[in-house]
Coordinates of C-alpha atoms and ligand atoms in Angstrom, one line a residue:
X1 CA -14.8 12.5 -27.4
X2 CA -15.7 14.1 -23.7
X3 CA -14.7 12.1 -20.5
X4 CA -16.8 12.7 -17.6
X5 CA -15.7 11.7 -14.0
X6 CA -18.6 10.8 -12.4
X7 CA -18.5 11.2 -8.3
X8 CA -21.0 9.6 -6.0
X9 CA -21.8 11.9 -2.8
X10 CA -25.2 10.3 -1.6
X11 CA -24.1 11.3 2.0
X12 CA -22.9 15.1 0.9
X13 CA -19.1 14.1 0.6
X14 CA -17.4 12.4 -2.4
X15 CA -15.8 8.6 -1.1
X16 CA -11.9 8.5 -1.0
X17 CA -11.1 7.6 -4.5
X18 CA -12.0 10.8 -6.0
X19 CA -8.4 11.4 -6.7
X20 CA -7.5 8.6 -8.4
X21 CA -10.9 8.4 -10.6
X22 CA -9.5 11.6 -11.9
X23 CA -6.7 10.2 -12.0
X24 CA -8.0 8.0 -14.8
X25 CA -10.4 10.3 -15.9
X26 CA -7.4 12.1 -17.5
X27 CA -5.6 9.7 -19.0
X28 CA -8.9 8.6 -21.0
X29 CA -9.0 12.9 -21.6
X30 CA -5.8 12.1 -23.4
X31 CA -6.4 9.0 -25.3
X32 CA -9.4 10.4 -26.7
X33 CA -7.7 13.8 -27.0
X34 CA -11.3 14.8 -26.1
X35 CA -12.7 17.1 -22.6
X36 CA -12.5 16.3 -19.2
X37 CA -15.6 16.9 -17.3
X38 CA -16.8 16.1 -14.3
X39 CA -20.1 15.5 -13.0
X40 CA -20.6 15.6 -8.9
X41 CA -24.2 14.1 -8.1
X42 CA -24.9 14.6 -3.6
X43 CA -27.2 14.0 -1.4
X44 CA -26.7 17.8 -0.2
X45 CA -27.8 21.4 -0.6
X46 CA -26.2 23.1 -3.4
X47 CA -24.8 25.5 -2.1
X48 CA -22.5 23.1 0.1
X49 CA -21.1 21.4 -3.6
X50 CA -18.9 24.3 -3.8
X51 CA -15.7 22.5 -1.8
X52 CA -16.0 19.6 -4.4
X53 CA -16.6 21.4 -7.5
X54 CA -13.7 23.3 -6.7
X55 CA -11.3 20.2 -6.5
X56 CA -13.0 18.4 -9.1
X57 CA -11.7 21.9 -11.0
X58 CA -8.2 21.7 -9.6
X59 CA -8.1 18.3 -10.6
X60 CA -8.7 19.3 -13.9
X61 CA -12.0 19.1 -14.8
X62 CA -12.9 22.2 -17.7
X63 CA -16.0 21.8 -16.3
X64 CA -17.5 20.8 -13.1
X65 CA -22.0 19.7 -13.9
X66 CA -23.5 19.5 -10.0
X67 CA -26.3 18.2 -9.2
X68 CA -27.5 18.3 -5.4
X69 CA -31.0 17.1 -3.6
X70 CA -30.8 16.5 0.0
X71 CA -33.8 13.6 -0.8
X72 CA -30.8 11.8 -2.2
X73 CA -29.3 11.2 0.9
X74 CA -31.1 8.1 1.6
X75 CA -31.5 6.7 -1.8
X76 CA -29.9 3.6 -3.2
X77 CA -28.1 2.5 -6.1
X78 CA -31.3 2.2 -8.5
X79 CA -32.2 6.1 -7.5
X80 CA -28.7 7.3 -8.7
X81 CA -29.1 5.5 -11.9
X82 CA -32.2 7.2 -13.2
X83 CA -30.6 10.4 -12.1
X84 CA -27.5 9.7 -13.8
X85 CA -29.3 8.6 -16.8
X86 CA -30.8 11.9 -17.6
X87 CA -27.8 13.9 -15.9
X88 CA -24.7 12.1 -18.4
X89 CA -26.4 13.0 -21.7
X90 CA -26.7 16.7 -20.3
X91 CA -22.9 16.6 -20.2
X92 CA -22.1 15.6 -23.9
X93 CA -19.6 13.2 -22.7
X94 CA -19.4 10.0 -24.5
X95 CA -17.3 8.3 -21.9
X96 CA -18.3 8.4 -18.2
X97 CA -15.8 7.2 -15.8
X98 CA -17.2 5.7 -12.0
X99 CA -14.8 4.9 -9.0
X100 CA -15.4 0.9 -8.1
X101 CA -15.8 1.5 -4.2
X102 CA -19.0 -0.7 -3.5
X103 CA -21.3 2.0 -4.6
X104 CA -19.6 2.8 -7.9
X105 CA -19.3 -1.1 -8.7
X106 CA -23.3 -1.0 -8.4
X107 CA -24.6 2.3 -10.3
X108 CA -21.9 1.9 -13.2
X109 CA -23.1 -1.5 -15.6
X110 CA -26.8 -0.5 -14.2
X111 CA -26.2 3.2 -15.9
X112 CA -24.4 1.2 -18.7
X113 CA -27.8 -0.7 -19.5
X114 CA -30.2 2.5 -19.2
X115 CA -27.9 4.5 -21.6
X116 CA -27.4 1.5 -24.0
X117 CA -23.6 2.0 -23.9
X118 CA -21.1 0.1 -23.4
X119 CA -20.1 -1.1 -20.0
X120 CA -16.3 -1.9 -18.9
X121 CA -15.5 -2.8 -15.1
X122 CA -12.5 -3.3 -13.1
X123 CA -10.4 -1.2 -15.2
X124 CA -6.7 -0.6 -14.6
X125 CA -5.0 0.9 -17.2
X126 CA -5.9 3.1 -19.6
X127 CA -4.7 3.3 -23.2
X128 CA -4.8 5.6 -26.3
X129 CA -5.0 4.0 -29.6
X130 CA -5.7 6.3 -32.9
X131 CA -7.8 7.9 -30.4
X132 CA -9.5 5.3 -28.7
X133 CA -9.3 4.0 -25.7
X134 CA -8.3 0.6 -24.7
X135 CA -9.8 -0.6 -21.3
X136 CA -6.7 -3.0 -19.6
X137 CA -9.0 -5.1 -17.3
X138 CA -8.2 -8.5 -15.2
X139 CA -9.6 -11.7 -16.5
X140 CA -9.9 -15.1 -15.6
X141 CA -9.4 -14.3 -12.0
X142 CA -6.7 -12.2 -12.2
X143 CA -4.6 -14.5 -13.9
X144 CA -4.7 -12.5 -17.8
X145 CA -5.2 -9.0 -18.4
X146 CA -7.3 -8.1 -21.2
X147 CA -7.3 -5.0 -23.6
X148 CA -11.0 -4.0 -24.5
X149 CA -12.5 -2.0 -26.9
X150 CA -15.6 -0.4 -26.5
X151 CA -18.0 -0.9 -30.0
X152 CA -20.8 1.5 -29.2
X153 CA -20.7 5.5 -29.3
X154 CA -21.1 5.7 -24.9
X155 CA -19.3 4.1 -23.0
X156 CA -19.8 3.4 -18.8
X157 CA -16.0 2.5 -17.7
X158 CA -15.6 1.4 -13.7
X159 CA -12.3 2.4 -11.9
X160 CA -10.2 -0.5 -9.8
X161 CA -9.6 1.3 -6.8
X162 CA -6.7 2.4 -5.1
X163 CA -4.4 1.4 -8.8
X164 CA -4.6 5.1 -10.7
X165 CA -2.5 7.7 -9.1
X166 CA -3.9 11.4 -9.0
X167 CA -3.4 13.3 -11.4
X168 CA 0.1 15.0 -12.2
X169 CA -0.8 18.4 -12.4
X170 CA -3.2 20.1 -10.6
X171 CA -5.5 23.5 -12.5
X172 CA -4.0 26.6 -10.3
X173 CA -5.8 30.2 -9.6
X174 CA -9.7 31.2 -8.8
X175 CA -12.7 29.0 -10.2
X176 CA -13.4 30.2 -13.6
X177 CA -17.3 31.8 -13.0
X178 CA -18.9 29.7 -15.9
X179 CA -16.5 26.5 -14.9
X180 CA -19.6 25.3 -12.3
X181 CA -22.8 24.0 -14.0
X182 CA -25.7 23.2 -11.9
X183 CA -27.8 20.7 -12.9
X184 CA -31.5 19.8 -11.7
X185 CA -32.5 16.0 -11.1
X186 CA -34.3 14.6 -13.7
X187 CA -38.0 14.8 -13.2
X188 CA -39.1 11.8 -11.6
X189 CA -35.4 10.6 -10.8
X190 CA -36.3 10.2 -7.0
X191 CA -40.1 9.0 -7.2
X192 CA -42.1 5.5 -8.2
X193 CA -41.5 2.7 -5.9
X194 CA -38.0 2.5 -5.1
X195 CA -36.5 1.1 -2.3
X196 CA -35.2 3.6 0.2
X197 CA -32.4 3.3 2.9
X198 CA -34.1 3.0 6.1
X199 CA -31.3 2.6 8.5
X200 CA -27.9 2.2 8.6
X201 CA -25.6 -0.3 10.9
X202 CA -22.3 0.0 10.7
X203 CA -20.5 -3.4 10.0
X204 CA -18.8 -5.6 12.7
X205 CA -15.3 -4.4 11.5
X206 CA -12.6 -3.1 13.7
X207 CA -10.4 -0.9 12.6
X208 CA -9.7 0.3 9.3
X209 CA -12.0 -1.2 6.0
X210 CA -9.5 -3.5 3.9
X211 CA -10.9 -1.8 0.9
X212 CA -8.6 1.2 2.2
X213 CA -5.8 0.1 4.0
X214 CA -2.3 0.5 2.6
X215 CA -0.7 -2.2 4.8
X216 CA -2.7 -5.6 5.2
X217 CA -1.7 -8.5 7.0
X218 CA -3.3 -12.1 5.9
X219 CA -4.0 -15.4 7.3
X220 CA -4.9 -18.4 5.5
X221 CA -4.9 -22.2 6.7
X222 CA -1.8 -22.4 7.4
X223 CA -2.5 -19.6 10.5
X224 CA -3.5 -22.7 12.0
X225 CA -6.4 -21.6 14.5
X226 CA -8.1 -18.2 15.9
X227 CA -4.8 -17.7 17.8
X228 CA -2.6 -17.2 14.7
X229 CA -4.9 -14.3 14.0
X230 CA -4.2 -13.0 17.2
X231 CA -0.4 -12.7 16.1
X232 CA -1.3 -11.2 12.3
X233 CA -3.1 -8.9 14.4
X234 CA -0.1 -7.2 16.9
X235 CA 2.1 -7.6 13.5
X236 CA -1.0 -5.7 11.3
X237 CA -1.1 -2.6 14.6
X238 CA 2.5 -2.9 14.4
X239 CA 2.7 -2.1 10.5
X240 CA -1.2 0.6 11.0
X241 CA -2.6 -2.2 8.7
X242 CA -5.8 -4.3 8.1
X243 CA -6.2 -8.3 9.1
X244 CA -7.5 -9.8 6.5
X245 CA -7.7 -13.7 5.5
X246 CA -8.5 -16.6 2.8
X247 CA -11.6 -18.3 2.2
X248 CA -10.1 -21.4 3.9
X249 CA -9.3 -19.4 7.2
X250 CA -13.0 -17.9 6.6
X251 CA -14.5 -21.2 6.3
X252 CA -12.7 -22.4 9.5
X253 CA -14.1 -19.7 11.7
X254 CA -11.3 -18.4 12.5
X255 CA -11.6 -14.9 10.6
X256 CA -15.2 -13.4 10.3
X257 CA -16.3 -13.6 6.7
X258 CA -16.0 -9.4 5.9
X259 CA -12.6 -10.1 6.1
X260 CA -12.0 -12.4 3.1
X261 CA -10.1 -11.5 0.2
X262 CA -10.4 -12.9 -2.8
X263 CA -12.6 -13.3 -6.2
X264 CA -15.6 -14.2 -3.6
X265 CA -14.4 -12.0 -0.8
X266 CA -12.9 -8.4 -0.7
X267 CA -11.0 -6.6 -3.9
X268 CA -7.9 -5.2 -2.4
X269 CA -5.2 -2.7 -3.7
X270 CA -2.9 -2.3 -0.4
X271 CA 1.2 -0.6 -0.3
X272 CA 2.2 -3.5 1.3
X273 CA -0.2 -7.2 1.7
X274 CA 1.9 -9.8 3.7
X275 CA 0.1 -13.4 3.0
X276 CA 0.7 -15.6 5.8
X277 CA 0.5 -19.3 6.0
X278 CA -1.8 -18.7 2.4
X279 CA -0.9 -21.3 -0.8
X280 CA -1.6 -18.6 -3.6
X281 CA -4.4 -20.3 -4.8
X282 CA -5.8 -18.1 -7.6
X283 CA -9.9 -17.5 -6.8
X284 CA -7.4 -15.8 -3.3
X285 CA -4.9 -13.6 -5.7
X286 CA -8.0 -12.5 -7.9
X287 CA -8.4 -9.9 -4.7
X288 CA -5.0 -9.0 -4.0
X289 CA -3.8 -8.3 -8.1
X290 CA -3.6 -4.4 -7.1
X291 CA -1.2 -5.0 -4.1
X292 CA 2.1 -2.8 -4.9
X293 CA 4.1 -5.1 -3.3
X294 CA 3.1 -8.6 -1.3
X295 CA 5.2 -10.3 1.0
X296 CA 5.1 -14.4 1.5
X297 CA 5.7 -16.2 4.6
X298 CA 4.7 -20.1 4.0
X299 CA 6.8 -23.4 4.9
X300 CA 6.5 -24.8 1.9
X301 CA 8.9 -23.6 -1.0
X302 CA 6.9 -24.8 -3.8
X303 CA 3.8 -22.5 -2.7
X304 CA 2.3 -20.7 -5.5
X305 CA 2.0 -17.6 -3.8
X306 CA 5.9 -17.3 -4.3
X307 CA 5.0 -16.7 -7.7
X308 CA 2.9 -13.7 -7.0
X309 CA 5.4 -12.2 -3.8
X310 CA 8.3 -10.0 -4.1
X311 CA 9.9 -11.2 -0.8
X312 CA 9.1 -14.9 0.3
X313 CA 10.4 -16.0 3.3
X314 CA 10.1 -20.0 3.6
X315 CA 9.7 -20.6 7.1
X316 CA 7.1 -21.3 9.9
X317 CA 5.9 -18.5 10.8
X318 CA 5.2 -19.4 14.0
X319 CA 8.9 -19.1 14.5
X320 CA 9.1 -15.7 12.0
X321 CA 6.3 -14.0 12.7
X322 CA 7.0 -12.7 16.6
X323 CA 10.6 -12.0 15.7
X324 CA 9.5 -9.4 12.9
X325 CA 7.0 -7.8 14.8
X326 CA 9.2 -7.5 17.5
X327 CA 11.8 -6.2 15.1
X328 CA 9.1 -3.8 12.8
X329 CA 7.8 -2.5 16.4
X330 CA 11.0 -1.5 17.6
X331 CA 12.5 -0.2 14.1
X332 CA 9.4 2.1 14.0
X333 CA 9.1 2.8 17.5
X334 CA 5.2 0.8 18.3
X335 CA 4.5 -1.1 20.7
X336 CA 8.2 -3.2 21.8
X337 CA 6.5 -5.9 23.5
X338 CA 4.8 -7.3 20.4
X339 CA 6.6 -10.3 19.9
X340 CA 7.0 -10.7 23.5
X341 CA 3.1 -10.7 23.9
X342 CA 3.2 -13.6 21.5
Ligands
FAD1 C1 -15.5 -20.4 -6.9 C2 -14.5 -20.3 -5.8 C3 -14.3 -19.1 -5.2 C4 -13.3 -18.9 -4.3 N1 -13.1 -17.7 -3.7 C5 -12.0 -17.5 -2.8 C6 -11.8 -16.2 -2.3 O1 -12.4 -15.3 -2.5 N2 -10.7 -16.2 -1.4 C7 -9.9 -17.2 -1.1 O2 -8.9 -17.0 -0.3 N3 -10.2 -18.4 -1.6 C8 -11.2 -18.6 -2.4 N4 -11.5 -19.8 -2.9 C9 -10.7 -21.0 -2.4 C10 -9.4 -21.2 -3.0 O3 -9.5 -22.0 -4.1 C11 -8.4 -21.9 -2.0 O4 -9.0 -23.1 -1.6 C12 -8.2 -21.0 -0.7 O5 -7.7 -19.8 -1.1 C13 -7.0 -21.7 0.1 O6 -6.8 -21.0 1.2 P1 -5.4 -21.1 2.0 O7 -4.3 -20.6 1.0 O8 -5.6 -20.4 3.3 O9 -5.3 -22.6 2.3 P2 -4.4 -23.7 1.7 O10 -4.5 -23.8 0.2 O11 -4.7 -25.0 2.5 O12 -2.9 -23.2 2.0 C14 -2.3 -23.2 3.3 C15 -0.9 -22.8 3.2 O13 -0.3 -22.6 4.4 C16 1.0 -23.2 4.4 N5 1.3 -23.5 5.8 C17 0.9 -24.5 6.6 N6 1.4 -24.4 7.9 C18 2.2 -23.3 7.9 C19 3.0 -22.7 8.9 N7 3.0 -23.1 10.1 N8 3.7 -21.6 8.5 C20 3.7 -21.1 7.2 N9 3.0 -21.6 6.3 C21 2.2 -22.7 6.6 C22 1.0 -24.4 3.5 O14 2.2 -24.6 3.0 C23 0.0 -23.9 2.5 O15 0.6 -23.3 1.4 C24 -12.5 -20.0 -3.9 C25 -12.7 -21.3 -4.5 C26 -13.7 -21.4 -5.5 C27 -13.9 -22.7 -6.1

């Protein structure tokens, strides 16, 4: 049973979590015992796929299927799902595997449908049983993890970001000639009536997206007003992380509503997420289950985000907060007047 690593590049150049979707791609290689191929679809000339097909190769794809048209560059999800609908069968894989970065999240259960296989989200773990896979998903708002099985002969699995690692080893040497297939679009993959991108904003966000950020600070009710933000934010420049925040902060005003985390807000899968003045409530941890490690500052002991933290520190953190941003600036050398600013 082939895996193929499916890798969005509407704009010309593959999203951030190519790495880890091999990554996973691999391990569900192994389980199978089956191929690993990849499948690069870009809004680009051909001849510029070469760069990716080439680490798509080291990554350790056998085989690298390309498919390029520069009238792909401002299509959306729907147009990449009739191209991928022709473009997976032409592989022979039985199992395509999508990163879950916004775009990803969209084309994957949509290609699921047109293919009639089986569709499997949010994955973050992958496991080999008699030579099946078993997809390890969250359920229940991150509370459970489930174990699924896919019943039909395809499969369409969507990658958690930021939880696989890359893959361990890495294919050395020159490009095997026949290891690049180039694949044309489907015929009528980009016509009919769809809708097209006609411009593009970019968001109100400062800084770095949440979605990526290894280090995120967050603010919840107990922040207290738009100020508290102010001190999540020297503590967040201090650390070269994200602000982020909880639907009650959001719903005060106090944080604009891109930065909520949470089962109605933003999935995130930061190094290092410090919940501030935030209870723990679980529709909030349903975005923060792929955190390596989360750190707790909340006055009250019994706080159910204690459960979820490594570190808790049960304090005000008015009275915390300036003294370890103070002490984090000066340990790592940023910005010494941090807490004094406060
Ligand atoms: C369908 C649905 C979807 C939802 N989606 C989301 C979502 O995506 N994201 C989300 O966050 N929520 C979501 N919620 C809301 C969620 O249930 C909680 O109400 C919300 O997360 C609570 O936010 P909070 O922790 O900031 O506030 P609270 O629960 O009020 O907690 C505030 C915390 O701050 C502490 N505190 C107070 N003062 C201080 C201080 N000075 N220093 C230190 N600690 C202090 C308190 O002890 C308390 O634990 C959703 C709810 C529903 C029903």
């Amino acid at each position: 049973m082939s895996v193929v690593a499916v890798v969005l590049a509407p704009e010309g150049t593959p999203g951030s979590g190519v790495d880890e979707l091999m990554g996973c791609a691999v391990e569900a290689a192994r389980a199978t015992g089956g191929e690993l191929l990849a499948l690069v679809l870009a809004g680009t000339e051909r001849t510029a796929l070469a760069p990716t097909a080439e680490r798509l190769w080291r990554l350790g794809a056998r085989r690298v299927f390309a498919a390029a048209d520069p009238a792909l560059r401002d299509s959306d999800a729907g147009a990449l799902v009739a191209a991928l609908a022709g473009l997976v069968p032409e592989t022979g894989a039985s199992v395509a595997v999508l990163d879950g970065d916004p775009l990803g999240a969209q084309v994957g259960p949509r290609l699921a449908m047109r293919l009639g296989a089986a569709s499997v989200t949010e994955v973050v773990e992958v496991r080999g049983v008699d030579g099946q896979i078993l997809w390890v998903r969250p359920i229940y708002g991150g509370k459970a993890m489930a174990a699924v099985r896919a019943r039909r002969p395809r499969t369409v699995a969507v990658v958690r970001p930021r939880v696989f690692r890359a893959p361990a080893a890495m294919q050395e040497g020159p490009v095997p000639a026949d290891a690049v297939v180039h694949l044309s679009l489907p015929a009528g993959a980009l016509g009919g009536a769809r809708p097209r991108v006609v411009e593009r904003r970019a968001g109100s966000s400062e800084g770095q997206k949440l979605e990526d950020a290894r280090v995120i600070v967050s603010g919840g009710r107990g922040v207290g007003g738009p100020e508290g933000f102010e001190a999540l934010r020297r503590l967040a420049e201090v650390l070269g992380g994200a602000v982020g925040a909880s639907r009650a902060a959001v719903d005060a005003g106090w944080a604009p509503a891109h930065l909520q985390i949470g089962q109605t807000g933003k999935i995130v899968a930061p190094d290092l997420y410090v919940a501030v003045g935030i209870s723990g409530a679980s529709q909030h941890l349903a975005g923060v289950s792929g955190a390596r490690h989360v750190v707790a500052i909340n006055k009250d002991p019994e706080a159910p985000i204690f459960r979820a933290a490594e570190l808790g520190l049960v304090e005000d953190y008015r009275k915390v907060l300036p003294l370890l941003t103070d002490r984090l600036a000066q340990a790592l050398g940023r910005g010494g007047d941090a807490a004094r600013a406060s």
